[in-house]
Amino acid sequence: MLRGLVQGTRTTLAATPFLTRPLTSSAALLARSKMSQPTSTTPVKDAHPFERSQLESLLIRRFFYAPAFEIYGGVKGLYDYGPPGSSLQANIIDTWRKHFIIEEEMLELDTTIMTLSDVLKTSGHVDKFTDWMVKDSKTNEVYRADHLIEGVLEARLKGDKEARGVKELQEEEDATAKKKKKKVKSVAVKLDDKVVEEYEQILAKIDNYTGAELGQLIREHKIVAPETGNEVTQPVEFNLMFDSNIGPTGQLKGYLRPETAQGHFVNFNRLLDFNNGRVPFASAQIGRSFRNEISPRSGLLRVREFTMAEIEHFVDPLDKAHERFESVKDIKLRLLPKDVQAEGRTDISEMTIGEAVKTGMVDNSTLGYFIARIYLFLTKIGINPARLRFRQHMANEMAHYAADCWDAEIETSYGWIECVGCADRSAYDLTVHSVKTQNKLVVRQALKEPRIVERNVPAIDKKAFGPLFKKDAKAIEEAINALSEEELVKAMQQLKEQQQATVKVNGQEFQVPANVLTITPTQIKEMVREFVPNVIEPSFGIGRILYSLLEHSFWARADDVNRGVLSLPPAVAPIKCLIVPLSSNSEFKPLVAQVSQKLRSLGIASRVDDSNASIGKRYARNDELGTPFGVTLDFASVKNNTMTLRERDTTLQLIGSIDEVIQVVSELCNGSLSWTDAQSRLQPYSGSQDA
Amino acid sequence: MLRGLVQGTRTTLAATPFLTRPLTSSAALLARSKMSQPTSTTPVKDAHPFERSQLESLLIRRFFYAPAFEIYGGVKGLYDYGPPGSSLQANIIDTWRKHFIIEEEMLELDTTIMTLSDVLKTSGHVDKFTDWMVKDSKTNEVYRADHLIEGVLEARLKGDKEARGVKELQEEEDATAKKKKKKVKSVAVKLDDKVVEEYEQILAKIDNYTGAELGQLIREHKIVAPETGNEVTQPVEFNLMFDSNIGPTGQLKGYLRPETAQGHFVNFNRLLDFNNGRVPFASAQIGRSFRNEISPRSGLLRVREFTMAEIEHFVDPLDKAHERFESVKDIKLRLLPKDVQAEGRTDISEMTIGEAVKTGMVDNSTLGYFIARIYLFLTKIGINPARLRFRQHMANEMAHYAADCWDAEIETSYGWIECVGCADRSAYDLTVHSVKTQNKLVVRQALKEPRIVERNVPAIDKKAFGPLFKKDAKAIEEAINALSEEELVKAMQQLKEQQQATVKVNGQEFQVPANVLTITPTQIKEMVREFVPNVIEPSFGIGRILYSLLEHSFWARADDVNRGVLSLPPAVAPIKCLIVPLSSNSEFKPLVAQVSQKLRSLGIASRVDDSNASIGKRYARNDELGTPFGVTLDFASVKNNTMTLRERDTTLQLIGSIDEVIQVVSELCNGSLSWTDAQSRLQPYSGSQDA
């Protein structure tokens, strides 16, 4: 039945198809070559080289995030977002919701995290959503097999380079090694040229090995646990889903969803109905998903619990053109197509999405439309477009059912990170759920002109059929009427050759004799076209985008490497405006309350800092939080009703009446005014407070 | 150590203290008395009596929500929200975020759902977050023990009333019975007056029985499984948390959080630091929580996965006054204090929150402030104030550590439903986490004047101490310095009586002799006051509020009981404005696009309905979705650039220029204009389209 409906395609999932799977390794082949190393990890504004440790120390100290259950010692791969991190995340999500759900009139969903095991069995996750794991044979310390091999071989290659006196690469290698949970120590031992080549080939293909092959590599290359030197066990599969039991009986198994997508697919009929039966339409969902990683690393980039935003755009497979493609066709993108990668190169093609679709590099204009919209979203929230590329999946990375897939990759100090996947999932998911549940998940489209098709039509002799099968008759008849074309052909053959056909009902087989069942090829006039829509899926990892944005936004003032600044755009900055009274003197309180109230009524998130620190220090503290604007209330404010306005990146200050300044801040925050234009609206102010 | 720090209070959790626990039963005592039956379940506007089945059919049909994994047969207690339900929920949350987090400058958090078991062991959930369960002795069908007894005794009482010919109560009883998952059939059998009285007493106290007592009741009253008549097993405890394993080793246990609160408490030090070390401040979090209910019922009111919004307001225990209490003190509330309930009455005291705090009915003005703010929030989103009351917990309901607790209860067809809890949790949570982790979770406040206090100060003779305990010396010294006042007193006594004191280090006991350890009462000058703050916790069940709001909003047009309307306020309505072209004629397309674009740029969620249905039908469809406004584009629009505006509840129509109408819609949606005032801005339009 399964093979029938999907018409001969492989019905098992490839090992790496999940768009949203762990993915440092998906770009491993490229990230490892010298060319794909970060071209620049320092923002333009910055006089100091980027230091990840400085950023991380700021982020933890100012509670953007912190290890979850820190006072209990923490748990790897679980992080809590504090006030600035939560606000930043909420603002990114809010921008996303407006950019996609509202502007594109998508149908929002909010489905459960706890997922019935049957659903994930059908989708393939129960069987195939796994990584290979090995254990230290004595201590039972656990390693992800591919990561262990990677770490050991990279350390050996590094040792070889040291032995050969190659120095220029060392720093780069150090950066790579930081990614690893356990930094494998390198020893300066020269390797044979042939061995070096072999190791490099293994590393380039590290994602593509089966468990047996990984085991073979471990034995062949004498890879042992790095800390203890003990042998490791044979690789075993470990399913990355958290499991639990639903209800008290222990008989209803559930998993925490590894993606939100299945929640869309199982609700397809209700969504289609809500959209008056018409495609194309898109559903969207923002929510938590879970991966029980074997050994999480890379901070916020590989975690066990994370927020995703996923879109499932349902489209007629015969017409994948997007009606608003014209509006984005001239957007220029940095593309890394699969054929370039196949040649081992990583050079970027800069071209418009219009060209990319026209030349067939991008499969269809709906996929192209979303790629362009993803670009617009990411750059709107502050991702540096020069450090953003769209990389096409190569044939061996892609799920067998996918027509085309492009990842938005963002360059960080960890290398190029997949932050958004944009795949054409074809009709795979709806088909497998339909087959499993016997619920049709199809679009019915009235044909303008009826068409004649040939179908094999079963007919039963009811008079004889009922008495023959008694209580089972109804179920058998239903099963016959539900047979696929392929099954009908098989049944016809059985009837011809054996004078009876086998019909399965709930696993039980019944022999239906030819005298009660006939199957006849018949010409049928169809008024309605019935089809399973294809799905284009843009899938966003919010935490990865958030972390990449923090890296792109971080720099330090030229005069002091310890004065960190996060240049977040006002749209996503946790707090838009800081209110700084000269002191906590009660004289300023009424004005502070008034300004605070006015900003609030304009929907501008603001904070008062009336601590005893100097004004400069208070501004510096809020530069660390990414607060783009600050207003100062001093004695002149009390006397003349004026207020100064300070911009975070330039530290320039302007002055005007309190109401004028508030109006300017409001326009700056909603994006209708630029800082340059603000300078013509208010007077320059020279009394520097950034000392 | 545990007993020491919490100073003699019971450190185990009472069986029913969790604010956010399953709670139909928390109001059971009251809900069951005749007085507390819904005073009116029909909205004022409605000519038809409220029928829950009509509302439910609308909600499922229009995909506000649906059973999760419906095509797989569904799972009890798990629901997916479709487009209108998701939008309604998102709008309620957005209003909540503005009303609480933004307006009150709370610190937002986003902590993990997957929670380390140690954390929930400390909080008491691992041991005490349980319900009593029984099984049918033959079929293994599972029942919650208290629900089973309730169902059976209520059915017997109903049968008794039937036998006595009491008719007037029957309908009411039917309403109650609908709540039950399994409606227990009543048989008209007259009971002894004494038995009736006994049953009523049991029902009034059903929340307060232990497992053994529930078992006793089952045996005594011969309660059997309703479907089969089989005996049921002894009650056993079932923990309501979903459990799982973190990572691949199977040695790190985790639970899905049953509340978001613990995520606040374990991050207390970082939050305090973010707030510059000062209290009061509040943290807030919106997110999913989970309860593995034994047998969920009552639709969205008792589910296994739900969205909560929780506030933890940290306050000095010596000063629980709220600085903005003045701003809410005149708000009149419907209060049901504990002493009234203790007398078996449910009559409401209508009074201002100012009076309630002044008379001591409400413990302190911070609690009072939040009660008033909760009232403002609920009525802002559309909860009928006449069907909202604040019920104080009685002593036997409240957690032992709580100083006072008030639930916002909303009247629905299921009775009065706890939708928000507002409790003073005292210093309980911070104290137990601090004791368990040995991390101080305290506020340090500089004293204006130093104060002299007497402390027992331990001193060790280092020269003798080190050689005596060797490698353990450091750990023992640390343990001595960490002893609580109470423990120091005990140790002093031991030193005096036994010439040695027992010190525990990681479970191991050491005897420290009097010659190396002295403990001396000493007068100390303190410059800093150190205290564990108390916590006031308003905790919102978003799903319950959402469902109650739908009941309060639902009615049917007088002329047709099948024309359902949801009178949702514009602020929370899923779609604010429907755009209805006379037909799908291409003539209207440019205008439709223009109006749609203008509304979108004003941030007004709108939808176009250009289907072939009549305009009246299209409006009726959107009345079901709660869409407050609709604009119609017809030939006059093309010719004169006019547009009609229709209001959902009155079906009245106005006409004006397209831009005028858009401006009016914008003001209506942001709440700055009432419909009455809109009528003076635009002309009345008589051409009815609501046929």
Tab-separated table of N, CA, C and O in Angstrom, chain A residues 372-435:
chain	number	residue	atom	x	y	z
A	372	ALA	N	14.054	35.026	-1.359
A	372	ALA	CA	14.175	36.488	-1.330
A	372	ALA	C	13.538	37.075	-0.067
A	372	ALA	O	14.085	37.982	0.564
A	373	ARG	N	12.397	36.539	0.322
A	373	ARG	CA	11.716	37.036	1.530
A	373	ARG	C	12.546	36.727	2.779
A	373	ARG	O	12.552	37.489	3.740
A	374	ILE	N	13.207	35.573	2.798
A	374	ILE	CA	14.084	35.230	3.921
A	374	ILE	C	15.225	36.244	4.004
A	374	ILE	O	15.552	36.747	5.083
A	375	TYR	N	15.793	36.562	2.832
A	375	TYR	CA	16.870	37.556	2.777
A	375	TYR	C	16.384	38.892	3.346
A	375	TYR	O	17.050	39.523	4.168
A	376	LEU	N	15.197	39.314	2.922
A	376	LEU	CA	14.666	40.602	3.392
A	376	LEU	C	14.458	40.588	4.903
A	376	LEU	O	14.758	41.553	5.595
A	377	PHE	N	13.940	39.474	5.418
A	377	PHE	CA	13.720	39.368	6.858
A	377	PHE	C	15.038	39.445	7.629
A	377	PHE	O	15.171	40.218	8.584
A	378	LEU	N	16.012	38.648	7.203
A	378	LEU	CA	17.266	38.581	7.963
A	378	LEU	C	17.993	39.921	7.960
A	378	LEU	O	18.539	40.342	8.978
A	379	THR	N	18.005	40.595	6.818
A	379	THR	CA	18.710	41.878	6.775
A	379	THR	C	17.919	42.945	7.521
A	379	THR	O	18.502	43.840	8.121
A	380	LYS	N	16.590	42.831	7.528
A	380	LYS	CA	15.766	43.782	8.285
A	380	LYS	C	16.099	43.745	9.773
A	380	LYS	O	16.162	44.785	10.435
A	381	ILE	N	16.318	42.551	10.328
A	381	ILE	CA	16.602	42.483	11.773
A	381	ILE	C	18.064	42.767	12.085
A	381	ILE	O	18.436	42.854	13.245
A	382	GLY	N	18.911	42.924	11.063
A	382	GLY	CA	20.274	43.367	11.341
A	382	GLY	C	21.381	42.411	10.953
A	382	GLY	O	22.544	42.653	11.281
A	383	ILE	N	21.051	41.310	10.276
A	383	ILE	CA	22.111	40.419	9.784
A	383	ILE	C	22.863	41.148	8.669
A	383	ILE	O	22.258	41.769	7.801
A	384	ASN	N	24.179	41.068	8.736
A	384	ASN	CA	25.044	41.719	7.754
A	384	ASN	C	24.923	40.979	6.412
A	384	ASN	O	25.290	39.806	6.326
A	385	PRO	N	24.409	41.646	5.350
A	385	PRO	CA	24.195	40.927	4.083
A	385	PRO	C	25.485	40.381	3.486
A	385	PRO	O	25.461	39.389	2.749
A	386	ALA	N	26.606	40.991	3.824
A	386	ALA	CA	27.879	40.496	3.293
A	386	ALA	C	28.289	39.188	3.963
A	386	ALA	O	29.187	38.502	3.496
A	387	ARG	N	27.648	38.857	5.074
A	387	ARG	CA	27.986	37.619	5.783
A	387	ARG	C	26.811	36.643	5.773
A	387	ARG	O	26.616	35.852	6.684
A	388	LEU	N	26.026	36.760	4.698
A	388	LEU	CA	24.850	35.900	4.527
A	388	LEU	C	24.929	35.303	3.131
A	388	LEU	O	25.207	36.018	2.169
A	389	ARG	N	24.738	34.002	3.036
A	389	ARG	CA	24.712	33.386	1.706
A	389	ARG	C	23.630	32.317	1.677
A	389	ARG	O	23.192	31.823	2.725
A	390	PHE	N	23.197	31.984	0.489
A	390	PHE	CA	22.245	30.893	0.319
A	390	PHE	C	22.975	29.746	-0.353
A	390	PHE	O	23.499	29.887	-1.454
A	391	ARG	N	23.043	28.631	0.361
A	391	ARG	CA	23.770	27.479	-0.160
A	391	ARG	C	22.788	26.383	-0.544
A	391	ARG	O	21.927	25.995	0.250
A	392	GLN	N	22.919	25.928	-1.760
A	392	GLN	CA	22.028	24.864	-2.235
A	392	GLN	C	22.502	23.514	-1.707
A	392	GLN	O	23.706	23.261	-1.637
A	393	HIS	N	21.557	22.671	-1.327
A	393	HIS	CA	21.954	21.323	-0.916
A	393	HIS	C	22.450	20.543	-2.119
A	393	HIS	O	21.907	20.664	-3.207
A	394	MET	N	23.465	19.735	-1.863
A	394	MET	CA	23.921	18.840	-2.917
A	394	MET	C	23.041	17.594	-2.892
A	394	MET	O	22.347	17.329	-1.916
A	395	ALA	N	23.079	16.859	-3.972
A	395	ALA	CA	22.184	15.704	-4.092
A	395	ALA	C	22.296	14.781	-2.888
A	395	ALA	O	21.291	14.292	-2.371
A	396	ASN	N	23.504	14.571	-2.379
A	396	ASN	CA	23.670	13.598	-1.295
A	396	ASN	C	23.243	14.131	0.072
A	396	ASN	O	23.143	13.401	1.044
A	397	GLU	N	22.977	15.438	0.172
A	397	GLU	CA	22.502	15.997	1.439
A	397	GLU	C	20.987	15.984	1.518
A	397	GLU	O	20.405	16.045	2.587
A	398	MET	N	20.373	16.028	0.339
A	398	MET	CA	18.946	16.330	0.287
A	398	MET	C	18.110	15.083	0.551
A	398	MET	O	18.511	13.985	0.185
A	399	ALA	N	16.958	15.278	1.158
A	399	ALA	CA	16.032	14.174	1.301
A	399	ALA	C	15.655	13.721	-0.103
A	399	ALA	O	15.573	14.530	-1.027
A	400	HIS	N	15.420	12.404	-0.260
A	400	HIS	CA	15.131	11.861	-1.594
A	400	HIS	C	13.901	12.502	-2.213
A	400	HIS	O	13.758	12.594	-3.408
A	401	TYR	N	12.980	12.974	-1.326
A	401	TYR	CA	11.712	13.495	-1.851
A	401	TYR	C	11.790	14.968	-2.195
A	401	TYR	O	10.858	15.540	-2.715
A	402	ALA	N	12.895	15.621	-1.835
A	402	ALA	CA	12.960	17.065	-2.028
A	402	ALA	C	13.359	17.393	-3.459
A	402	ALA	O	14.220	16.737	-4.044
A	403	ALA	N	12.704	18.383	-4.023
A	403	ALA	CA	13.009	18.785	-5.383
A	403	ALA	C	14.220	19.715	-5.391
A	403	ALA	O	15.062	19.666	-6.282
A	404	ASP	N	14.293	20.576	-4.368
A	404	ASP	CA	15.397	21.527	-4.290
A	404	ASP	C	15.428	22.044	-2.854
A	404	ASP	O	14.404	22.052	-2.168
A	405	CYS	N	16.596	22.443	-2.392
A	405	CYS	CA	16.689	22.947	-1.025
A	405	CYS	C	17.838	23.936	-0.913
A	405	CYS	O	18.943	23.672	-1.373
A	406	TRP	N	17.550	25.078	-0.329
A	406	TRP	CA	18.563	26.119	-0.132
A	406	TRP	C	18.597	26.508	1.345
A	406	TRP	O	17.550	26.750	1.946
A	407	ASP	N	19.800	26.573	1.916
A	407	ASP	CA	19.936	27.044	3.298
A	407	ASP	C	20.429	28.480	3.316
A	407	ASP	O	21.377	28.816	2.606
A	408	ALA	N	19.794	29.295	4.162
A	408	ALA	CA	20.387	30.592	4.457
A	408	ALA	C	21.459	30.343	5.504
A	408	ALA	O	21.160	29.888	6.612
A	409	GLU	N	22.715	30.602	5.134
A	409	GLU	CA	23.827	30.398	6.071
A	409	GLU	C	24.387	31.754	6.478
A	409	GLU	O	24.577	32.640	5.645
A	410	ILE	N	24.644	31.889	7.759
A	410	ILE	CA	25.175	33.142	8.277
A	410	ILE	C	26.577	32.877	8.804
A	410	ILE	O	26.812	31.879	9.509
A	411	GLU	N	27.480	33.777	8.464
A	411	GLU	CA	28.865	33.610	8.885
A	411	GLU	C	29.035	34.086	10.332
A	411	GLU	O	28.636	35.199	10.682
A	412	THR	N	29.608	33.217	11.156
A	412	THR	CA	29.906	33.574	12.548
A	412	THR	C	31.312	33.095	12.864
A	412	THR	O	31.981	32.520	12.002
A	413	SER	N	31.737	33.307	14.092
A	413	SER	CA	33.065	32.829	14.488
A	413	SER	C	33.124	31.308	14.518
A	413	SER	O	34.190	30.723	14.632
A	414	TYR	N	31.977	30.634	14.460
A	414	TYR	CA	31.942	29.180	14.366
A	414	TYR	C	31.969	28.707	12.912
A	414	TYR	O	31.819	27.525	12.655
A	415	GLY	N	32.068	29.624	11.966
A	415	GLY	CA	31.991	29.258	10.558
A	415	GLY	C	30.638	29.658	9.987
A	415	GLY	O	29.909	30.465	10.587
A	416	TRP	N	30.310	29.086	8.830
A	416	TRP	CA	29.009	29.368	8.214
A	416	TRP	C	27.950	28.484	8.862
A	416	TRP	O	28.076	27.261	8.851
A	417	ILE	N	26.916	29.110	9.412
A	417	ILE	CA	25.914	28.372	10.181
A	417	ILE	C	24.580	28.371	9.443
A	417	ILE	O	24.074	29.433	9.065
A	418	GLU	N	23.992	27.182	9.265
A	418	GLU	CA	22.657	27.094	8.672
A	418	GLU	C	21.653	27.664	9.659
A	418	GLU	O	21.488	27.141	10.762
A	419	CYS	N	20.980	28.742	9.283
A	419	CYS	CA	20.000	29.355	10.182
A	419	CYS	C	18.578	29.227	9.674
A	419	CYS	O	17.626	29.267	10.452
A	420	VAL	N	18.424	29.118	8.369
A	420	VAL	CA	17.103	28.911	7.776
A	420	VAL	C	17.259	27.858	6.688
A	420	VAL	O	18.203	27.925	5.904
A	421	GLY	N	16.355	26.910	6.671
A	421	GLY	CA	16.321	25.971	5.556
A	421	GLY	C	15.128	26.323	4.686
A	421	GLY	O	14.101	26.758	5.198
A	422	CYS	N	15.257	26.167	3.389
A	422	CYS	CA	14.117	26.461	2.517
A	422	CYS	C	14.049	25.341	1.494
A	422	CYS	O	14.818	25.321	0.535
A	423	ALA	N	13.151	24.386	1.729
A	423	ALA	CA	13.126	23.170	0.923
A	423	ALA	C	11.785	22.980	0.238
A	423	ALA	O	10.754	23.382	0.751
A	424	ASP	N	11.846	22.345	-0.886
A	424	ASP	CA	10.643	21.856	-1.537
A	424	ASP	C	10.479	20.409	-1.082
A	424	ASP	O	11.232	19.526	-1.494
A	425	ARG	N	9.529	20.145	-0.158
A	425	ARG	CA	9.373	18.798	0.422
A	425	ARG	C	8.509	17.907	-0.436
A	425	ARG	O	8.161	16.797	-0.010
A	426	SER	N	8.121	18.392	-1.602
A	426	SER	CA	7.239	17.657	-2.527
A	426	SER	C	5.963	17.215	-1.801
A	426	SER	O	5.510	17.890	-0.882
A	427	ALA	N	5.394	16.078	-2.190
A	427	ALA	CA	4.131	15.634	-1.583
A	427	ALA	C	4.385	14.587	-0.507
A	427	ALA	O	3.467	13.928	-0.037
A	428	TYR	N	5.650	14.465	-0.098
A	428	TYR	CA	6.029	13.351	0.769
A	428	TYR	C	5.185	13.237	2.043
A	428	TYR	O	4.551	12.218	2.308
A	429	ASP	N	5.164	14.310	2.847
A	429	ASP	CA	4.554	14.201	4.175
A	429	ASP	C	3.054	13.912	4.112
A	429	ASP	O	2.545	13.046	4.813
A	430	LEU	N	2.354	14.680	3.272
A	430	LEU	CA	0.907	14.456	3.182
A	430	LEU	C	0.623	13.047	2.693
A	430	LEU	O	-0.310	12.385	3.161
A	431	THR	N	1.453	12.566	1.787
A	431	THR	CA	1.233	11.227	1.254
A	431	THR	C	1.391	10.159	2.328
A	431	THR	O	0.526	9.300	2.488
A	432	VAL	N	2.466	10.226	3.094
A	432	VAL	CA	2.669	9.162	4.089
A	432	VAL	C	1.601	9.201	5.193
A	432	VAL	O	1.131	8.156	5.637
A	433	HIS	N	1.195	10.412	5.606
A	433	HIS	CA	0.141	10.475	6.632
A	433	HIS	C	-1.188	9.964	6.085
A	433	HIS	O	-1.965	9.342	6.798
A	434	SER	N	-1.438	10.249	4.825
A	434	SER	CA	-2.678	9.802	4.211
A	434	SER	C	-2.709	8.284	4.117
A	434	SER	O	-3.699	7.637	4.460
A	435	VAL	N	-1.604	7.714	3.680
A	435	VAL	CA	-1.530	6.261	3.557
A	435	VAL	C	-1.720	5.616	4.924
A	435	VAL	O	-2.480	4.666	5.085
